[in-house]
Coordinates of C-alpha atoms in Angstrom, one line a residue:
X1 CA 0.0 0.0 0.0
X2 CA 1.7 3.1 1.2
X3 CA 5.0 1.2 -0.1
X4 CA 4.3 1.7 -3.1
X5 CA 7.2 4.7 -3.2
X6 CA 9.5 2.9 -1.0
X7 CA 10.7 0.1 -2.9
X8 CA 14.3 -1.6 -2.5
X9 CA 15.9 -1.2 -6.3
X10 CA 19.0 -2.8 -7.1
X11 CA 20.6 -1.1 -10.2
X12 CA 23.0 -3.8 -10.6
X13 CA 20.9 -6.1 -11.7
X14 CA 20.7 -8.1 -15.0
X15 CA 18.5 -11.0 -15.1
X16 CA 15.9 -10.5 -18.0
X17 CA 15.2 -12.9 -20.7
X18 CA 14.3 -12.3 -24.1
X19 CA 10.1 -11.1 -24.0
X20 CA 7.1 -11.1 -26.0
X21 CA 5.6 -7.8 -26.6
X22 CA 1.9 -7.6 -27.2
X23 CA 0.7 -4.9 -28.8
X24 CA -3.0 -4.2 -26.7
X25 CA -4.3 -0.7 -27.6
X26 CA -3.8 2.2 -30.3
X27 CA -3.7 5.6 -28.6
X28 CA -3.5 9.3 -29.6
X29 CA 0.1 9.2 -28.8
X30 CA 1.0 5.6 -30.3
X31 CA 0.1 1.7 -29.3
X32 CA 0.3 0.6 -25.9
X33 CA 2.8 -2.3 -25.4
X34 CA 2.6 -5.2 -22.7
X35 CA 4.7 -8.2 -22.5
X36 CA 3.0 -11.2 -21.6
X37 CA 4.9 -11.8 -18.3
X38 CA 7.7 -10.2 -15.8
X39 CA 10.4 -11.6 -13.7
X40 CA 10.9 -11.8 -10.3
X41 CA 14.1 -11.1 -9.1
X42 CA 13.6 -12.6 -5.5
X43 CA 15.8 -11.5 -3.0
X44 CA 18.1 -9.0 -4.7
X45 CA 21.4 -9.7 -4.5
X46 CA 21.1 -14.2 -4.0
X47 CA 22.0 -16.7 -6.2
X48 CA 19.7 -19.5 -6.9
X49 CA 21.2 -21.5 -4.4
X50 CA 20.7 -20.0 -1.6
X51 CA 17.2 -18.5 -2.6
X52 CA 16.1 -22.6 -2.6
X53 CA 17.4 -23.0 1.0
X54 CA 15.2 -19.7 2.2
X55 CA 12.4 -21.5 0.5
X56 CA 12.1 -23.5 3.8
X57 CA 12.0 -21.0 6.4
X58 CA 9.9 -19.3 3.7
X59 CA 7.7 -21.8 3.9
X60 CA 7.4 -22.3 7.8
X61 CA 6.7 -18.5 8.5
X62 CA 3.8 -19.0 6.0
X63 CA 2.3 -21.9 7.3
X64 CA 2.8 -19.4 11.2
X65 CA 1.3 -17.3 10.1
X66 CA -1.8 -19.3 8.4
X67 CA -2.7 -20.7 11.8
X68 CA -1.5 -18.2 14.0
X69 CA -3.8 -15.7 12.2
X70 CA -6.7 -18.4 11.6
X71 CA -6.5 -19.5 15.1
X72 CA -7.3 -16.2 16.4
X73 CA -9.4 -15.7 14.0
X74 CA -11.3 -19.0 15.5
X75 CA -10.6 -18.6 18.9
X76 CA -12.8 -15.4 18.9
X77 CA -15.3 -16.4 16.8
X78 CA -16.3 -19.8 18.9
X79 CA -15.4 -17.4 22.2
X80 CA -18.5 -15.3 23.2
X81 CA -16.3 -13.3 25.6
X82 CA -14.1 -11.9 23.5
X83 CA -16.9 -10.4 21.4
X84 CA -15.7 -6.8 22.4
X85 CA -14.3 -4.3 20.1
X86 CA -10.7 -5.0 21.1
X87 CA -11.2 -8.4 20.0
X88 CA -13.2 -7.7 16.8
X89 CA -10.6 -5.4 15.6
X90 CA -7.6 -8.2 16.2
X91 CA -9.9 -10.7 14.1
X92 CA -10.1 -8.5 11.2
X93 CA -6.5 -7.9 11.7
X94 CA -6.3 -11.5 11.3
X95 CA -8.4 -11.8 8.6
X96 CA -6.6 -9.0 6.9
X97 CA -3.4 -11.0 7.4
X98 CA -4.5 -14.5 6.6
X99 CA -5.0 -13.4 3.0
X100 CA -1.8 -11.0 2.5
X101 CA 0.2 -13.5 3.3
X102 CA -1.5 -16.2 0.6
X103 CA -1.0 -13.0 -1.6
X104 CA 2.8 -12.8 -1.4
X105 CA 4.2 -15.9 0.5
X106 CA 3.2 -19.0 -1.8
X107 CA 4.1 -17.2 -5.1
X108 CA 7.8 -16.4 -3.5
X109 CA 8.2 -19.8 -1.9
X110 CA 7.5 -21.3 -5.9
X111 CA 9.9 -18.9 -6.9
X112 CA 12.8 -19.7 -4.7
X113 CA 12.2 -23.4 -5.0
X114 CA 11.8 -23.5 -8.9
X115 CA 13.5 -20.6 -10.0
X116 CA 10.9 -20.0 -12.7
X117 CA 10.5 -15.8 -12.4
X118 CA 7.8 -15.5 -14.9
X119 CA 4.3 -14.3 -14.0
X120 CA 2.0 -13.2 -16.3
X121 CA 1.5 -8.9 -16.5
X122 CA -2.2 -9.5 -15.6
X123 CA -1.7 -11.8 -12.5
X124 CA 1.2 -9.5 -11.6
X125 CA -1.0 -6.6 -11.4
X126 CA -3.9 -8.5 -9.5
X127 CA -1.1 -9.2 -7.1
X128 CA 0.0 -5.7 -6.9
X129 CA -3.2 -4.7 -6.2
X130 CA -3.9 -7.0 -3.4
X131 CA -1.5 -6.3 -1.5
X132 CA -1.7 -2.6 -1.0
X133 CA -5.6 -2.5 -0.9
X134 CA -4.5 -5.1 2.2
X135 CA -2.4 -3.0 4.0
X136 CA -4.6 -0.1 3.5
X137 CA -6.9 -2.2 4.9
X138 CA -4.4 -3.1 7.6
X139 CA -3.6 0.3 8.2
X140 CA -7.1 1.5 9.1
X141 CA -8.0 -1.5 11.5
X142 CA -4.6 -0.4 13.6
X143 CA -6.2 3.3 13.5
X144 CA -9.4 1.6 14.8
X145 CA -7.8 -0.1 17.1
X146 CA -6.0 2.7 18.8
X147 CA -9.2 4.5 18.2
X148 CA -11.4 1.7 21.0
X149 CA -7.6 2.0 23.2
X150 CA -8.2 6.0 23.2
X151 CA -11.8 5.6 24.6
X152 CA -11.1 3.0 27.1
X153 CA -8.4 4.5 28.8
X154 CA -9.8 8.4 28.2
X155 CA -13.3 7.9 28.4
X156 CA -14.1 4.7 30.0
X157 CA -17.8 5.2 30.5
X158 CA -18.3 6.0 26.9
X159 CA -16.7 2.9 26.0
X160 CA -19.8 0.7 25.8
X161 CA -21.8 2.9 24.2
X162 CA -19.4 4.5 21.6
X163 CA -18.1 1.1 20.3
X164 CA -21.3 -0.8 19.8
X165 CA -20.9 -4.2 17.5
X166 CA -23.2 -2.2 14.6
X167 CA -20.2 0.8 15.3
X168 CA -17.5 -1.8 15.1
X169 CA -19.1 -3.8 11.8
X170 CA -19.4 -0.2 9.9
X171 CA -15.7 0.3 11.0
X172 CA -14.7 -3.0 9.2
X173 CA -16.6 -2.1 6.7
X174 CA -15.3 1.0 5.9
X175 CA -11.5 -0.4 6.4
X176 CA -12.7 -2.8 3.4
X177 CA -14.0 -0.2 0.9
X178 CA -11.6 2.5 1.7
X179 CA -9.0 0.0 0.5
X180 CA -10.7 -1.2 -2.6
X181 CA -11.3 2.1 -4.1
X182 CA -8.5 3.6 -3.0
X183 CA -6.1 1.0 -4.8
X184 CA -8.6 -0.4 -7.9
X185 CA -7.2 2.8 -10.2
X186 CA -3.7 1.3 -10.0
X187 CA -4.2 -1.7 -12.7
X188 CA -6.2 0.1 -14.6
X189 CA -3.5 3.0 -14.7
X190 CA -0.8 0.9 -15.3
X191 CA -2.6 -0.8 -18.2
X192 CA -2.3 2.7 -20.0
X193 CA 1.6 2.5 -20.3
X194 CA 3.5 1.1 -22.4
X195 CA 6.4 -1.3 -21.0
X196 CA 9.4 -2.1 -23.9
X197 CA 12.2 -1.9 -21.7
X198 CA 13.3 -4.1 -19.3
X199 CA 10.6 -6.6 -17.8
X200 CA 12.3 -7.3 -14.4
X201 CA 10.7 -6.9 -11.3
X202 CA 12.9 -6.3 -8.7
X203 CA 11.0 -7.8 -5.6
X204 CA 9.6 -11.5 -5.2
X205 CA 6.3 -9.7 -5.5
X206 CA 4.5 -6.7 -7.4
X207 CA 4.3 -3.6 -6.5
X208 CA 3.0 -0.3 -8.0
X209 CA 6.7 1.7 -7.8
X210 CA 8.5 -1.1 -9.0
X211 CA 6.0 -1.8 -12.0
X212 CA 5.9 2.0 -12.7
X213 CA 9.3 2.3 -13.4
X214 CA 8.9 -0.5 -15.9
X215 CA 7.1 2.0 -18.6
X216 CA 8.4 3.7 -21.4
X217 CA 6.1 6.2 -21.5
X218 CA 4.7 9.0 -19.6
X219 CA 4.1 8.0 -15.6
X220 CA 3.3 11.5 -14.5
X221 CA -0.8 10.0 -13.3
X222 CA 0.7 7.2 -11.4
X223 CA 3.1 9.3 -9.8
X224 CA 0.8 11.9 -8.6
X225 CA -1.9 9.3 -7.4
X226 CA 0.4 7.5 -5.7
X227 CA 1.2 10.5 -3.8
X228 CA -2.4 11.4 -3.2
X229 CA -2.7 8.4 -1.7
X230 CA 0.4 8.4 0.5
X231 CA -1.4 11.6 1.8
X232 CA -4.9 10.4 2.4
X233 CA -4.1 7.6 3.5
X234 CA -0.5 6.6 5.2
X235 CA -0.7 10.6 6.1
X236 CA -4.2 10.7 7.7
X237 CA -4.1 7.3 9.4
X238 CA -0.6 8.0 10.7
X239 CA -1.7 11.5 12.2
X240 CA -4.9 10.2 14.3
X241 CA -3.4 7.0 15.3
X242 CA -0.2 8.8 16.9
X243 CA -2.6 11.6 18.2
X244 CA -4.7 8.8 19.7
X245 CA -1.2 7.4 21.7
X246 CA -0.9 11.3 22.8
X247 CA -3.9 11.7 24.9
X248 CA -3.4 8.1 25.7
X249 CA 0.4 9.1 27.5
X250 CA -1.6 11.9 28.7
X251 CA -4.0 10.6 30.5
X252 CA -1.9 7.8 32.0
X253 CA 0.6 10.2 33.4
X254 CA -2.1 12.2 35.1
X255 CA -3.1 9.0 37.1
X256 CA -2.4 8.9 40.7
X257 CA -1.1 5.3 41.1
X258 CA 1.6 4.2 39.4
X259 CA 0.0 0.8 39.4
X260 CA -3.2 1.8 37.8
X261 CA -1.0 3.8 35.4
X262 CA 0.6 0.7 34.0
X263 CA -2.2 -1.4 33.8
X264 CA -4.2 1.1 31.2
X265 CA -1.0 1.4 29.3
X266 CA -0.1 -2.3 29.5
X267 CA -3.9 -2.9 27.3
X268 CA -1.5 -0.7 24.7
X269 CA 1.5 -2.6 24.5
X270 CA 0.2 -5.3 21.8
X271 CA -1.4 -2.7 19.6
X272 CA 2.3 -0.7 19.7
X273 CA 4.2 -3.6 18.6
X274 CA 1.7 -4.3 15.7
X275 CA 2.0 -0.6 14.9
X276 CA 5.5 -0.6 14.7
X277 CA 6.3 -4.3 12.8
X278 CA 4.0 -2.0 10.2
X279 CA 5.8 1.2 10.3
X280 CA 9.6 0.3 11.4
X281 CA 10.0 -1.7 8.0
X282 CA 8.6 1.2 5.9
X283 CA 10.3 3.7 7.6
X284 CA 13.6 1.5 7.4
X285 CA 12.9 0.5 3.3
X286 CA 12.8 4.1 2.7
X287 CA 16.2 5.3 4.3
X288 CA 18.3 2.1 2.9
X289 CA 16.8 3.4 -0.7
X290 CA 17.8 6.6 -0.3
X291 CA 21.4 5.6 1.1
X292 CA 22.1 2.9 -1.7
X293 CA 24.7 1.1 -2.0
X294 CA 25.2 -2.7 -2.3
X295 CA 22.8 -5.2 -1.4
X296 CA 23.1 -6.3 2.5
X297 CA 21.4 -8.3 5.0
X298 CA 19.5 -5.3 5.8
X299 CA 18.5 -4.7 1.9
X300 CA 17.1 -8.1 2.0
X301 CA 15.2 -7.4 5.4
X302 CA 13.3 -4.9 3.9
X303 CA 12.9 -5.7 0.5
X304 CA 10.4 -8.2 2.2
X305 CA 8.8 -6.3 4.6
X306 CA 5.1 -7.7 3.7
X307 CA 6.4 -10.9 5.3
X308 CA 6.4 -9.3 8.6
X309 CA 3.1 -8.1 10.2
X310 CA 1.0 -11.9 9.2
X311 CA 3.9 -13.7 10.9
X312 CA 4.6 -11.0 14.0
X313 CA 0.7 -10.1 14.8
X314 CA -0.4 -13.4 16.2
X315 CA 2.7 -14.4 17.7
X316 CA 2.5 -11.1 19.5
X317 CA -1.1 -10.8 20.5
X318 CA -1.0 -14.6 21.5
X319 CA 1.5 -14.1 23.9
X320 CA 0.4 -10.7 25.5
X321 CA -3.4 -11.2 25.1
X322 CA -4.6 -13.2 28.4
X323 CA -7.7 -14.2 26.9
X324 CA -6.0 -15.8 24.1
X325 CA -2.8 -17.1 25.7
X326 CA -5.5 -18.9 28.2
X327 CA -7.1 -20.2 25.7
X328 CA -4.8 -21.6 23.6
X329 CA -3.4 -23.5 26.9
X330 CA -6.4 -24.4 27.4
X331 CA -6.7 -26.6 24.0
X332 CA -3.1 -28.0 24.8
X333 CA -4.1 -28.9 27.9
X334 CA -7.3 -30.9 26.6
X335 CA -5.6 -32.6 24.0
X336 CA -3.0 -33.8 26.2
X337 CA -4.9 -35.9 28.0

């Protein structure tokens, strides 16, 4: 999502193959070329050797983060308890996570396993697509979330009445539409430039920078909407969620017990670590860009960032949510006798 003008490009790179070039459109200033497929680099930097061998940790922090995320996802469902706003947030979070990393993970682990860097221009730009509409949507469930740890802690008897389940169900609703028309332009954008250059991708995934900077042609309306929507949407949910964590600090320091004080700001500390395995990465992708040089362990670190938040989030709302971390005993416990 608001990666899309972060990217990690390697200008050392020279792995395309020969392409076919489809001609798809006659405009006013010439005929719109595609080629039937890009390549994916992978992990910038790796030779095929070792790019099989991550295949397999690949693989394990995909099938974490499948039932972490769908285990939560359960465990709150089947849980009548935990049907409070805190907890309908983290499952949409879930949700939300479940399907990025089916979006990303499965494609790369074929990639490192096989080598075969082909997909096809219309896949890549479903895939593209995907995945920033998903961390839009990612995006505003953490700026709900802090939104329901803002009235809890500041305004505890609104609480019940502010964050009713219709409230919370036209929250998640909105998360989900804000991201799809936000994002659906992109395809359709990038399907009006013409690409006879160079075909490679330079992630194990698409992305709109990346594709962008395919084209031979004019990219002045992807540029500007991609900035329009690093504004209205990595800029505006960025702004309330830290102004949320303001009064937050503020009303915990104006406690009179240290005890109490740390007990409202301990209901905070899972929502900060999913806000900052969503941020840190970004903010980090975009200084090692602008810094260059040659490819490190941190280039390849961030390169992947979308990896991150589907295999961090459960691990980290499992371990510091009671309700879950109870229940999830619980299970072992049963199924050990």
């Amino acid at each position: 999502m608001v990666f899309l003008l972060f990217p990690f490009i390697d200008p050392g790179l020279g792995m395309q193959k020969p392409q076919d070039l489809v001609p798809v459109m006659a405009t006013p200033n010439g005929t719109l070329v595609h080629p039937v497929y890009f390549l994916l680099v992978g992990i910038p930097g790796l030779g095929p050797n070792i790019h099989f061998w991550l295949a397999f940790p690949l693989c394990f922090m995909y099938a974490l983060a499948t039932l972490g995320n769908l285990a939560i996802v359960l465990i709150i469902r089947v849980e009548r308890r935990l049907h409070e706003p805190m907890y309908l947030f983290l499952a949409m979070l879930s949700t939300i996570d479940l399907v990025l990393s089916s979006v990303t993970m499965p494609k790369m682990a074929s990639l490192f396993l096989t080598g075969i860097q082909e997909i096809g221009f219309n896949v890549c730009l479903a895939q593209m697509f995907l995945i920033h509409a998903l961390s839009a949507m990612e995006l505003a469930v953490l700026l709900a979330m802090a939104f329901d740890r803002f009235v809890a802690i500041c305004h505890p008897l609104w609480h019940a009445s502010v964050l009713t389940g219709p409230t919370v169900a036209k929250i998640g609703l909105a998360a989900l539409t804000r991201g799809f028309v936000f994002f659906f332009p992109l395809p359709f954008i990038l399907k009006r430039l013409s690409y006879c250059q160079t075909h490679t991708v330079t992630h194990s995934f698409c992305l709109h920078q990346d594709i962008m900077k395919l084209s031979c042609t004019d990219t002045m309306v992807s540029v500007v909407y991609g900035l329009f929507i690093i504004f209205s949407v990595l800029g505006v949910d960025s702004l309330f969620i830290g102004l949320c964590y303001i009064l937050i600090l503020k009303t915990v320091l104006e406690l009179s017990s240290l005890g109490a004080a740390l007990k409202a700001f301990n209901t905070c500390i899972s929502h900060l670590c999913a806000v900052l395995v969503f941020y840190v990465p970004l903010i980090g992708l975009s200084v090692v860009r602008r810094l260059g040089g040659p490819t490190s362990l941190l280039h390849v670190i961030m390169a992947n960032i979308y990896l991150l938040p589907p295999v961090v989030n459960p691990v980290v709302y499992g371990a510091k949510t009671k309700e879950i971390r109870s229940w999830i005993l619980h299970m072992f416990s049963q199924g050990g006798r």
